[in-house]
Amino acid sequence: MPTEKPSSLRLLIAISIAILAVSTSSVFIRFAQEEAPSLVIAASRLLLASLFLAPPALLKHRAELRKLTRQELLLGLLSGIFLAVHFATWITSLEYTTVTNSVVLVSTSPLWVALLAPIFLKEKLTKTVIIGMILTLIGGTIIGLSNNCAWDAGISCSFRSGFAQAEALKGNFLALAGAWALAGYLMIGRKLRAKMSLIPYIFLVYGMAAIVMLIILFVSGQTLFGYSPMTYLWLLLIAIFPQLIGHSTYNWALRYLPVALVAVVTLGEPIGSSILAFVILKEI
């Protein structure tokens, strides 16, 4: 397994591609939610990603997977649980609040990572991370308390605070819960990626998360079947772009960068998602 750190340019290009890919998630999810329940979207995203990863993981990396210790498997399971909770809460939040509110609140994960990394990973906070934390707090507060706006013939905004509405409050809280779960997922990822190569790691974690989501679907009585071809197309796009390209690139970077810095980098997602939401969904 290569350990040489990529050049700064390569890291920058990879992270930029990841941000662009992940930014499509909210819009794709909104279209899929026209027919598919949120939990079905979360389960499909993880299951499809796992199926795509199965051939290279099992054919080329079987030996590494067999060598995993019980502790590493348990950490992989815990990381998968965090990832499943992240998607279940965040995707559901999009049913109740705006794309911008949801994405900005879920992107407060750098704050929680930065608070926990020095304790559990012994990683010191840098000036870049501290600035990112401050921006996260400011952005999350402004967007979370912002008025809902829509753009049709022009921009129109309600003067009722998003937090004053019961549904928006529920959506905002779910997005925040998604941020907490994402922080746990990134923290464990930083620890495991120091020992595991990318494909076995993401196959393990995405697979564990998919199993958790399938159990949740079974308990809730929901099904993956019976939707229109267009809905399945949206589910496929969610699995390919935000998950396989976006999240997997973040996981690749976790081997070379401090977890708090990777978490701060994800702050590019609210910008991209908000632009796409404005252009495609006419929503601010």
PDB file of C-alpha atoms in Angstrom:
ATOM      1  CA  MET A   1       0.000   0.000   0.000  1.00  0.00           C
ATOM      2  CA  PRO A   2       1.646   3.286  -1.104  1.00  0.00           C
ATOM      3  CA  THR A   3       2.300   5.800   1.626  1.00  0.00           C
ATOM      4  CA  GLU A   4       3.836   8.672  -0.328  1.00  0.00           C
ATOM      5  CA  LYS A   5       1.809  11.833   0.130  1.00  0.00           C
ATOM      6  CA  PRO A   6       0.384  13.288  -3.107  1.00  0.00           C
ATOM      7  CA  SER A   7       1.462  16.744  -4.213  1.00  0.00           C
ATOM      8  CA  SER A   8      -0.467  19.769  -2.982  1.00  0.00           C
ATOM      9  CA  LEU A   9      -1.759  20.345  -6.527  1.00  0.00           C
ATOM     10  CA  ARG A  10      -3.100  16.810  -6.773  1.00  0.00           C
ATOM     11  CA  LEU A  11      -4.789  17.122  -3.396  1.00  0.00           C
ATOM     12  CA  LEU A  12      -6.329  20.458  -4.407  1.00  0.00           C
ATOM     13  CA  ILE A  13      -7.659  19.090  -7.706  1.00  0.00           C
ATOM     14  CA  ALA A  14      -9.054  15.973  -6.035  1.00  0.00           C
ATOM     15  CA  ILE A  15     -10.770  17.932  -3.268  1.00  0.00           C
ATOM     16  CA  SER A  16     -12.231  20.391  -5.799  1.00  0.00           C
ATOM     17  CA  ILE A  17     -13.706  17.518  -7.806  1.00  0.00           C
ATOM     18  CA  ALA A  18     -15.107  16.031  -4.597  1.00  0.00           C
ATOM     19  CA  ILE A  19     -16.808  19.302  -3.656  1.00  0.00           C
ATOM     20  CA  LEU A  20     -18.393  19.594  -7.109  1.00  0.00           C
ATOM     21  CA  ALA A  21     -19.603  15.991  -6.974  1.00  0.00           C
ATOM     22  CA  VAL A  22     -21.028  16.229  -3.457  1.00  0.00           C
ATOM     23  CA  SER A  23     -22.747  19.537  -4.277  1.00  0.00           C
ATOM     24  CA  THR A  24     -25.070  17.718  -6.698  1.00  0.00           C
ATOM     25  CA  SER A  25     -26.439  15.552  -3.910  1.00  0.00           C
ATOM     26  CA  SER A  26     -29.133  17.890  -2.575  1.00  0.00           C
ATOM     27  CA  VAL A  27     -30.623  18.589  -6.000  1.00  0.00           C
ATOM     28  CA  PHE A  28     -30.617  14.926  -7.058  1.00  0.00           C
ATOM     29  CA  ILE A  29     -32.222  14.008  -3.736  1.00  0.00           C
ATOM     30  CA  ARG A  30     -34.956  16.613  -4.163  1.00  0.00           C
ATOM     31  CA  PHE A  31     -35.893  15.088  -7.533  1.00  0.00           C
ATOM     32  CA  ALA A  32     -35.799  11.542  -6.128  1.00  0.00           C
ATOM     33  CA  GLN A  33     -38.007  12.614  -3.201  1.00  0.00           C
ATOM     34  CA  GLU A  34     -40.842  13.307  -5.615  1.00  0.00           C
ATOM     35  CA  GLU A  35     -41.526   9.562  -5.449  1.00  0.00           C
ATOM     36  CA  ALA A  36     -39.069   7.763  -3.174  1.00  0.00           C
ATOM     37  CA  PRO A  37     -39.058   8.106   0.645  1.00  0.00           C
ATOM     38  CA  SER A  38     -35.936   9.574   2.221  1.00  0.00           C
ATOM     39  CA  LEU A  39     -34.866   6.319   3.884  1.00  0.00           C
ATOM     40  CA  VAL A  40     -35.127   4.517   0.544  1.00  0.00           C
ATOM     41  CA  ILE A  41     -32.878   7.149  -1.029  1.00  0.00           C
ATOM     42  CA  ALA A  42     -30.301   6.762   1.747  1.00  0.00           C
ATOM     43  CA  ALA A  43     -30.343   2.963   1.516  1.00  0.00           C
ATOM     44  CA  SER A  44     -30.157   2.957  -2.288  1.00  0.00           C
ATOM     45  CA  ARG A  45     -27.235   5.366  -2.275  1.00  0.00           C
ATOM     46  CA  LEU A  46     -25.175   3.145   0.000  1.00  0.00           C
ATOM     47  CA  LEU A  47     -26.272  -0.182  -1.484  1.00  0.00           C
ATOM     48  CA  LEU A  48     -25.516   0.837  -5.080  1.00  0.00           C
ATOM     49  CA  ALA A  49     -22.146   2.289  -4.084  1.00  0.00           C
ATOM     50  CA  SER A  50     -21.281  -0.956  -2.279  1.00  0.00           C
ATOM     51  CA  LEU A  51     -22.263  -3.052  -5.297  1.00  0.00           C
ATOM     52  CA  PHE A  52     -20.074  -0.929  -7.574  1.00  0.00           C
ATOM     53  CA  LEU A  53     -17.147  -1.405  -5.181  1.00  0.00           C
ATOM     54  CA  ALA A  54     -17.629  -5.145  -4.647  1.00  0.00           C
ATOM     55  CA  PRO A  55     -15.737  -6.407  -7.747  1.00  0.00           C
ATOM     56  CA  PRO A  56     -12.495  -4.437  -7.199  1.00  0.00           C
ATOM     57  CA  ALA A  57     -12.637  -4.933  -3.428  1.00  0.00           C
ATOM     58  CA  LEU A  58     -13.199  -8.691  -3.541  1.00  0.00           C
ATOM     59  CA  LEU A  59     -11.013  -9.445  -6.558  1.00  0.00           C
ATOM     60  CA  LYS A  60      -8.022  -7.178  -5.954  1.00  0.00           C
ATOM     61  CA  HIS A  61      -8.084  -6.500  -2.215  1.00  0.00           C
ATOM     62  CA  ARG A  62      -9.390  -9.754  -0.738  1.00  0.00           C
ATOM     63  CA  ALA A  63      -6.143 -10.431   1.112  1.00  0.00           C
ATOM     64  CA  GLU A  64      -6.261  -7.055   2.874  1.00  0.00           C
ATOM     65  CA  LEU A  65      -9.897  -7.565   3.847  1.00  0.00           C
ATOM     66  CA  ARG A  66      -9.094 -10.987   5.310  1.00  0.00           C
ATOM     67  CA  LYS A  67      -6.338  -9.500   7.473  1.00  0.00           C
ATOM     68  CA  LEU A  68      -8.638  -7.035   9.208  1.00  0.00           C
ATOM     69  CA  THR A  69      -8.596  -7.382  12.977  1.00  0.00           C
ATOM     70  CA  ARG A  70     -11.702  -7.606  15.134  1.00  0.00           C
ATOM     71  CA  GLN A  71     -11.085  -4.035  16.312  1.00  0.00           C
ATOM     72  CA  GLU A  72     -10.871  -2.765  12.724  1.00  0.00           C
ATOM     73  CA  LEU A  73     -14.072  -4.592  11.794  1.00  0.00           C
ATOM     74  CA  LEU A  74     -15.860  -3.122  14.813  1.00  0.00           C
ATOM     75  CA  LEU A  75     -14.603   0.355  13.936  1.00  0.00           C
ATOM     76  CA  GLY A  76     -15.799  -0.204  10.375  1.00  0.00           C
ATOM     77  CA  LEU A  77     -19.220  -1.193  11.699  1.00  0.00           C
ATOM     78  CA  LEU A  78     -19.353   1.875  13.948  1.00  0.00           C
ATOM     79  CA  SER A  79     -18.279   4.112  11.071  1.00  0.00           C
ATOM     80  CA  GLY A  80     -20.979   2.529   8.904  1.00  0.00           C
ATOM     81  CA  ILE A  81     -23.589   3.210  11.577  1.00  0.00           C
ATOM     82  CA  PHE A  82     -22.506   6.855  11.744  1.00  0.00           C
ATOM     83  CA  LEU A  83     -22.669   7.112   7.937  1.00  0.00           C
ATOM     84  CA  ALA A  84     -26.123   5.520   7.820  1.00  0.00           C
ATOM     85  CA  VAL A  85     -27.409   7.891  10.515  1.00  0.00           C
ATOM     86  CA  HIS A  86     -25.835  10.818   8.663  1.00  0.00           C
ATOM     87  CA  PHE A  87     -27.659  10.070   5.419  1.00  0.00           C
ATOM     88  CA  ALA A  88     -30.926   9.042   7.082  1.00  0.00           C
ATOM     89  CA  THR A  89     -31.177  12.268   9.078  1.00  0.00           C
ATOM     90  CA  TRP A  90     -29.764  14.660   6.499  1.00  0.00           C
ATOM     91  CA  ILE A  91     -31.755  13.344   3.511  1.00  0.00           C
ATOM     92  CA  THR A  92     -34.932  13.384   5.607  1.00  0.00           C
ATOM     93  CA  SER A  93     -34.191  16.992   6.608  1.00  0.00           C
ATOM     94  CA  LEU A  94     -34.595  18.023   2.964  1.00  0.00           C
ATOM     95  CA  GLU A  95     -38.303  17.161   3.242  1.00  0.00           C
ATOM     96  CA  TYR A  96     -38.802  19.862   5.869  1.00  0.00           C
ATOM     97  CA  THR A  97     -36.350  22.683   5.253  1.00  0.00           C
ATOM     98  CA  THR A  98     -34.617  24.377   2.337  1.00  0.00           C
ATOM     99  CA  VAL A  99     -31.566  22.963   0.586  1.00  0.00           C
ATOM    100  CA  THR A 100     -29.430  25.854   1.835  1.00  0.00           C
ATOM    101  CA  ASN A 101     -30.561  25.504   5.467  1.00  0.00           C
ATOM    102  CA  SER A 102     -30.010  21.766   5.393  1.00  0.00           C
ATOM    103  CA  VAL A 103     -26.618  21.773   3.692  1.00  0.00           C
ATOM    104  CA  VAL A 104     -25.164  24.592   5.781  1.00  0.00           C
ATOM    105  CA  LEU A 105     -26.289  23.013   9.058  1.00  0.00           C
ATOM    106  CA  VAL A 106     -25.013  19.563   8.120  1.00  0.00           C
ATOM    107  CA  SER A 107     -21.750  21.253   7.169  1.00  0.00           C
ATOM    108  CA  THR A 108     -21.166  22.312  10.770  1.00  0.00           C
ATOM    109  CA  SER A 109     -19.391  18.960  11.114  1.00  0.00           C
ATOM    110  CA  PRO A 110     -15.948  20.694  11.050  1.00  0.00           C
ATOM    111  CA  LEU A 111     -16.805  22.324  14.370  1.00  0.00           C
ATOM    112  CA  TRP A 112     -17.517  18.993  16.057  1.00  0.00           C
ATOM    113  CA  VAL A 113     -14.524  17.324  14.401  1.00  0.00           C
ATOM    114  CA  ALA A 114     -12.203  20.138  15.465  1.00  0.00           C
ATOM    115  CA  LEU A 115     -13.434  19.872  19.045  1.00  0.00           C
ATOM    116  CA  LEU A 116     -12.969  16.091  19.188  1.00  0.00           C
ATOM    117  CA  ALA A 117      -9.843  15.514  17.070  1.00  0.00           C
ATOM    118  CA  PRO A 118      -7.378  16.882  19.665  1.00  0.00           C
ATOM    119  CA  ILE A 119      -8.911  14.557  22.271  1.00  0.00           C
ATOM    120  CA  PHE A 120      -9.273  11.297  20.335  1.00  0.00           C
ATOM    121  CA  LEU A 121      -6.711  11.648  17.532  1.00  0.00           C
ATOM    122  CA  LYS A 122      -4.196  13.971  19.221  1.00  0.00           C
ATOM    123  CA  GLU A 123      -4.300  16.286  16.193  1.00  0.00           C
ATOM    124  CA  LYS A 124      -3.666  19.937  16.992  1.00  0.00           C
ATOM    125  CA  LEU A 125      -5.839  22.706  15.615  1.00  0.00           C
ATOM    126  CA  THR A 126      -4.198  24.913  12.978  1.00  0.00           C
ATOM    127  CA  LYS A 127      -5.082  28.497  12.089  1.00  0.00           C
ATOM    128  CA  THR A 128      -6.814  27.251   8.932  1.00  0.00           C
ATOM    129  CA  VAL A 129      -9.032  24.927  10.932  1.00  0.00           C
ATOM    130  CA  ILE A 130      -9.829  27.604  13.521  1.00  0.00           C
ATOM    131  CA  ILE A 131     -10.844  30.047  10.775  1.00  0.00           C
ATOM    132  CA  GLY A 132     -12.978  27.305   9.246  1.00  0.00           C
ATOM    133  CA  MET A 133     -14.674  26.713  12.588  1.00  0.00           C
ATOM    134  CA  ILE A 134     -15.479  30.411  12.942  1.00  0.00           C
ATOM    135  CA  LEU A 135     -16.897  30.557   9.416  1.00  0.00           C
ATOM    136  CA  THR A 136     -18.919  27.418  10.135  1.00  0.00           C
ATOM    137  CA  LEU A 137     -20.490  28.963  13.226  1.00  0.00           C
ATOM    138  CA  ILE A 138     -21.251  32.250  11.481  1.00  0.00           C
ATOM    139  CA  GLY A 139     -22.627  30.591   8.357  1.00  0.00           C
ATOM    140  CA  GLY A 140     -24.671  28.048  10.273  1.00  0.00           C
ATOM    141  CA  THR A 141     -26.208  30.734  12.477  1.00  0.00           C
ATOM    142  CA  ILE A 142     -27.054  33.079   9.608  1.00  0.00           C
ATOM    143  CA  ILE A 143     -28.525  30.392   7.382  1.00  0.00           C
ATOM    144  CA  GLY A 144     -30.286  28.571  10.195  1.00  0.00           C
ATOM    145  CA  LEU A 145     -32.048  31.771  11.264  1.00  0.00           C
ATOM    146  CA  SER A 146     -32.612  33.034   7.746  1.00  0.00           C
ATOM    147  CA  ASN A 147     -35.962  33.572   6.112  1.00  0.00           C
ATOM    148  CA  ASN A 148     -37.128  31.147   3.460  1.00  0.00           C
ATOM    149  CA  CYS A 149     -36.766  32.556  -0.028  1.00  0.00           C
ATOM    150  CA  ALA A 150     -37.930  31.457  -3.442  1.00  0.00           C
ATOM    151  CA  TRP A 151     -37.263  32.694  -6.955  1.00  0.00           C
ATOM    152  CA  ASP A 152     -39.896  32.579  -9.648  1.00  0.00           C
ATOM    153  CA  ALA A 153     -40.603  35.853 -11.401  1.00  0.00           C
ATOM    154  CA  GLY A 154     -38.191  37.373  -8.925  1.00  0.00           C
ATOM    155  CA  ILE A 155     -36.684  36.794  -5.512  1.00  0.00           C
ATOM    156  CA  SER A 156     -39.239  36.717  -2.709  1.00  0.00           C
ATOM    157  CA  CYS A 157     -38.528  36.017   0.933  1.00  0.00           C
ATOM    158  CA  SER A 158     -40.812  35.214   3.820  1.00  0.00           C
ATOM    159  CA  PHE A 159     -40.314  37.243   6.976  1.00  0.00           C
ATOM    160  CA  ARG A 160     -41.147  34.248   9.130  1.00  0.00           C
ATOM    161  CA  SER A 161     -37.985  32.745  10.532  1.00  0.00           C
ATOM    162  CA  GLY A 162     -37.211  29.197   9.487  1.00  0.00           C
ATOM    163  CA  PHE A 163     -36.717  28.316  13.128  1.00  0.00           C
ATOM    164  CA  ALA A 164     -40.172  29.667  13.993  1.00  0.00           C
ATOM    165  CA  GLN A 165     -41.871  27.072  11.791  1.00  0.00           C
ATOM    166  CA  ALA A 166     -42.339  23.579  13.195  1.00  0.00           C
ATOM    167  CA  GLU A 167     -41.427  21.741   9.988  1.00  0.00           C
ATOM    168  CA  ALA A 168     -38.362  23.891   9.347  1.00  0.00           C
ATOM    169  CA  LEU A 169     -37.267  23.385  12.951  1.00  0.00           C
ATOM    170  CA  LYS A 170     -37.545  19.620  12.531  1.00  0.00           C
ATOM    171  CA  GLY A 171     -35.590  19.739   9.279  1.00  0.00           C
ATOM    172  CA  ASN A 172     -32.884  21.945  10.762  1.00  0.00           C
ATOM    173  CA  PHE A 173     -32.470  19.632  13.762  1.00  0.00           C
ATOM    174  CA  LEU A 174     -32.233  16.567  11.512  1.00  0.00           C
ATOM    175  CA  ALA A 175     -29.546  18.313   9.461  1.00  0.00           C
ATOM    176  CA  LEU A 176     -27.633  19.127  12.641  1.00  0.00           C
ATOM    177  CA  ALA A 177     -27.897  15.497  13.762  1.00  0.00           C
ATOM    178  CA  GLY A 178     -26.486  14.587  10.370  1.00  0.00           C
ATOM    179  CA  ALA A 179     -23.503  16.834  11.122  1.00  0.00           C
ATOM    180  CA  TRP A 180     -22.837  15.040  14.409  1.00  0.00           C
ATOM    181  CA  ALA A 181     -22.976  11.652  12.691  1.00  0.00           C
ATOM    182  CA  LEU A 182     -20.717  12.867   9.874  1.00  0.00           C
ATOM    183  CA  ALA A 183     -18.172  14.022  12.448  1.00  0.00           C
ATOM    184  CA  GLY A 184     -18.068  10.538  13.968  1.00  0.00           C
ATOM    185  CA  TYR A 185     -17.725   8.966  10.528  1.00  0.00           C
ATOM    186  CA  LEU A 186     -14.810  11.236   9.586  1.00  0.00           C
ATOM    187  CA  MET A 187     -13.052  10.694  12.922  1.00  0.00           C
ATOM    188  CA  ILE A 188     -13.120   6.920  12.575  1.00  0.00           C
ATOM    189  CA  GLY A 189     -12.184   7.236   8.910  1.00  0.00           C
ATOM    190  CA  ARG A 190      -9.027   9.129   9.804  1.00  0.00           C
ATOM    191  CA  LYS A 191      -8.018   6.304  12.159  1.00  0.00           C
ATOM    192  CA  LEU A 192      -8.799   3.430   9.786  1.00  0.00           C
ATOM    193  CA  ARG A 193      -7.395   5.082   6.662  1.00  0.00           C
ATOM    194  CA  ALA A 194      -4.004   5.206   8.361  1.00  0.00           C
ATOM    195  CA  LYS A 195      -4.021   1.389   8.184  1.00  0.00           C
ATOM    196  CA  MET A 196      -6.210   0.549   5.188  1.00  0.00           C
ATOM    197  CA  SER A 197      -6.049   1.361   1.493  1.00  0.00           C
ATOM    198  CA  LEU A 198      -8.976   3.241  -0.033  1.00  0.00           C
ATOM    199  CA  ILE A 199     -11.033   0.556  -1.814  1.00  0.00           C
ATOM    200  CA  PRO A 200     -11.166  -1.934   1.088  1.00  0.00           C
ATOM    201  CA  TYR A 201     -11.967   0.875   3.515  1.00  0.00           C
ATOM    202  CA  ILE A 202     -14.862   2.424   1.606  1.00  0.00           C
ATOM    203  CA  PHE A 203     -16.216  -1.022   0.662  1.00  0.00           C
ATOM    204  CA  LEU A 204     -16.225  -1.974   4.345  1.00  0.00           C
ATOM    205  CA  VAL A 205     -17.836   1.236   5.565  1.00  0.00           C
ATOM    206  CA  TYR A 206     -20.339   1.730   2.722  1.00  0.00           C
ATOM    207  CA  GLY A 207     -21.269  -1.950   2.998  1.00  0.00           C
ATOM    208  CA  MET A 208     -21.811  -1.744   6.755  1.00  0.00           C
ATOM    209  CA  ALA A 209     -23.858   1.437   6.315  1.00  0.00           C
ATOM    210  CA  ALA A 210     -25.947  -0.215   3.583  1.00  0.00           C
ATOM    211  CA  ILE A 211     -26.725  -3.164   5.873  1.00  0.00           C
ATOM    212  CA  VAL A 212     -27.788  -0.786   8.650  1.00  0.00           C
ATOM    213  CA  MET A 213     -30.051   1.129   6.259  1.00  0.00           C
ATOM    214  CA  LEU A 214     -31.604  -2.085   4.888  1.00  0.00           C
ATOM    215  CA  ILE A 215     -32.439  -3.153   8.450  1.00  0.00           C
ATOM    216  CA  ILE A 216     -34.037   0.247   9.074  1.00  0.00           C
ATOM    217  CA  LEU A 217     -36.060  -0.108   5.859  1.00  0.00           C
ATOM    218  CA  PHE A 218     -37.245  -3.580   6.863  1.00  0.00           C
ATOM    219  CA  VAL A 219     -38.306  -2.420  10.326  1.00  0.00           C
ATOM    220  CA  SER A 220     -40.119   0.625   8.886  1.00  0.00           C
ATOM    221  CA  GLY A 221     -41.892  -1.476   6.250  1.00  0.00           C
ATOM    222  CA  GLN A 222     -40.454   0.423   3.281  1.00  0.00           C
ATOM    223  CA  THR A 223     -39.192  -1.156   0.065  1.00  0.00           C
ATOM    224  CA  LEU A 224     -36.561  -0.489  -2.592  1.00  0.00           C
ATOM    225  CA  PHE A 225     -38.865  -1.655  -5.372  1.00  0.00           C
ATOM    226  CA  GLY A 226     -41.806  -0.291  -7.354  1.00  0.00           C
ATOM    227  CA  TYR A 227     -40.539   3.151  -8.380  1.00  0.00           C
ATOM    228  CA  SER A 228     -40.397   4.742 -11.821  1.00  0.00           C
ATOM    229  CA  PRO A 229     -37.342   4.475 -14.117  1.00  0.00           C
ATOM    230  CA  MET A 230     -36.682   8.208 -13.629  1.00  0.00           C
ATOM    231  CA  THR A 231     -36.538   7.795  -9.859  1.00  0.00           C
ATOM    232  CA  TYR A 232     -34.075   4.932 -10.220  1.00  0.00           C
ATOM    233  CA  LEU A 233     -31.995   7.163 -12.490  1.00  0.00           C
ATOM    234  CA  TRP A 234     -31.816   9.813  -9.759  1.00  0.00           C
ATOM    235  CA  LEU A 235     -30.853   7.132  -7.223  1.00  0.00           C
ATOM    236  CA  LEU A 236     -28.102   5.906  -9.541  1.00  0.00           C
ATOM    237  CA  LEU A 237     -26.764   9.438 -10.029  1.00  0.00           C
ATOM    238  CA  ILE A 238     -26.734   9.967  -6.255  1.00  0.00           C
ATOM    239  CA  ALA A 239     -24.694   6.792  -5.808  1.00  0.00           C
ATOM    240  CA  ILE A 240     -22.202   7.667  -8.553  1.00  0.00           C
ATOM    241  CA  PHE A 241     -21.510  11.377  -8.140  1.00  0.00           C
ATOM    242  CA  PRO A 242     -21.925  12.424  -4.480  1.00  0.00           C
ATOM    243  CA  GLN A 243     -21.094   9.003  -3.026  1.00  0.00           C
ATOM    244  CA  LEU A 244     -18.549   7.172  -5.187  1.00  0.00           C
ATOM    245  CA  ILE A 245     -16.800  10.288  -6.476  1.00  0.00           C
ATOM    246  CA  GLY A 246     -17.419  12.841  -3.717  1.00  0.00           C
ATOM    247  CA  HIS A 247     -17.348  10.943  -0.428  1.00  0.00           C
ATOM    248  CA  SER A 248     -14.759   8.467  -1.659  1.00  0.00           C
ATOM    249  CA  THR A 249     -12.393  11.310  -2.526  1.00  0.00           C
ATOM    250  CA  TYR A 250     -12.848  12.767   0.953  1.00  0.00           C
ATOM    251  CA  ASN A 251     -11.975   9.333   2.338  1.00  0.00           C
ATOM    252  CA  TRP A 252      -8.912   9.204   0.099  1.00  0.00           C
ATOM    253  CA  ALA A 253      -7.778  12.574   1.494  1.00  0.00           C
ATOM    254  CA  LEU A 254      -8.202  11.374   5.092  1.00  0.00           C
ATOM    255  CA  ARG A 255      -5.004   9.352   4.735  1.00  0.00           C
ATOM    256  CA  TYR A 256      -2.931  12.435   3.956  1.00  0.00           C
ATOM    257  CA  LEU A 257      -4.626  15.366   5.712  1.00  0.00           C
ATOM    258  CA  PRO A 258      -5.731  16.038   9.314  1.00  0.00           C
ATOM    259  CA  VAL A 259      -9.365  15.090   9.805  1.00  0.00           C
ATOM    260  CA  ALA A 260     -10.311  18.624  10.897  1.00  0.00           C
ATOM    261  CA  LEU A 261      -8.869  20.052   7.669  1.00  0.00           C
ATOM    262  CA  VAL A 262     -10.806  17.549   5.538  1.00  0.00           C
ATOM    263  CA  ALA A 263     -13.941  18.485   7.462  1.00  0.00           C
ATOM    264  CA  VAL A 264     -13.304  22.190   6.829  1.00  0.00           C
ATOM    265  CA  VAL A 265     -12.829  21.490   3.117  1.00  0.00           C
ATOM    266  CA  THR A 266     -16.373  20.121   3.000  1.00  0.00           C
ATOM    267  CA  LEU A 267     -17.571  23.687   3.632  1.00  0.00           C
ATOM    268  CA  GLY A 268     -17.365  24.148  -0.126  1.00  0.00           C
ATOM    269  CA  GLU A 269     -20.473  21.982  -0.425  1.00  0.00           C
ATOM    270  CA  PRO A 270     -22.976  24.597   0.858  1.00  0.00           C
ATOM    271  CA  ILE A 271     -21.766  27.053  -1.776  1.00  0.00           C
ATOM    272  CA  GLY A 272     -22.102  24.586  -4.626  1.00  0.00           C
ATOM    273  CA  SER A 273     -25.416  23.206  -3.387  1.00  0.00           C
ATOM    274  CA  SER A 274     -26.886  26.673  -2.873  1.00  0.00           C
ATOM    275  CA  ILE A 275     -25.918  27.739  -6.396  1.00  0.00           C
ATOM    276  CA  LEU A 276     -27.456  24.595  -7.896  1.00  0.00           C
ATOM    277  CA  ALA A 277     -30.581  24.972  -5.738  1.00  0.00           C
ATOM    278  CA  PHE A 278     -30.989  28.575  -6.937  1.00  0.00           C
ATOM    279  CA  VAL A 279     -30.451  27.745 -10.617  1.00  0.00           C
ATOM    280  CA  ILE A 280     -32.363  24.450 -10.804  1.00  0.00           C
ATOM    281  CA  LEU A 281     -34.882  24.509  -7.940  1.00  0.00           C
ATOM    282  CA  LYS A 282     -35.398  28.315  -7.855  1.00  0.00           C
ATOM    283  CA  GLU A 283     -34.693  28.141  -4.143  1.00  0.00           C
ATOM    284  CA  ILE A 284     -32.422  30.138  -1.858  1.00  0.00           C
TER     285      ILE A 284
END
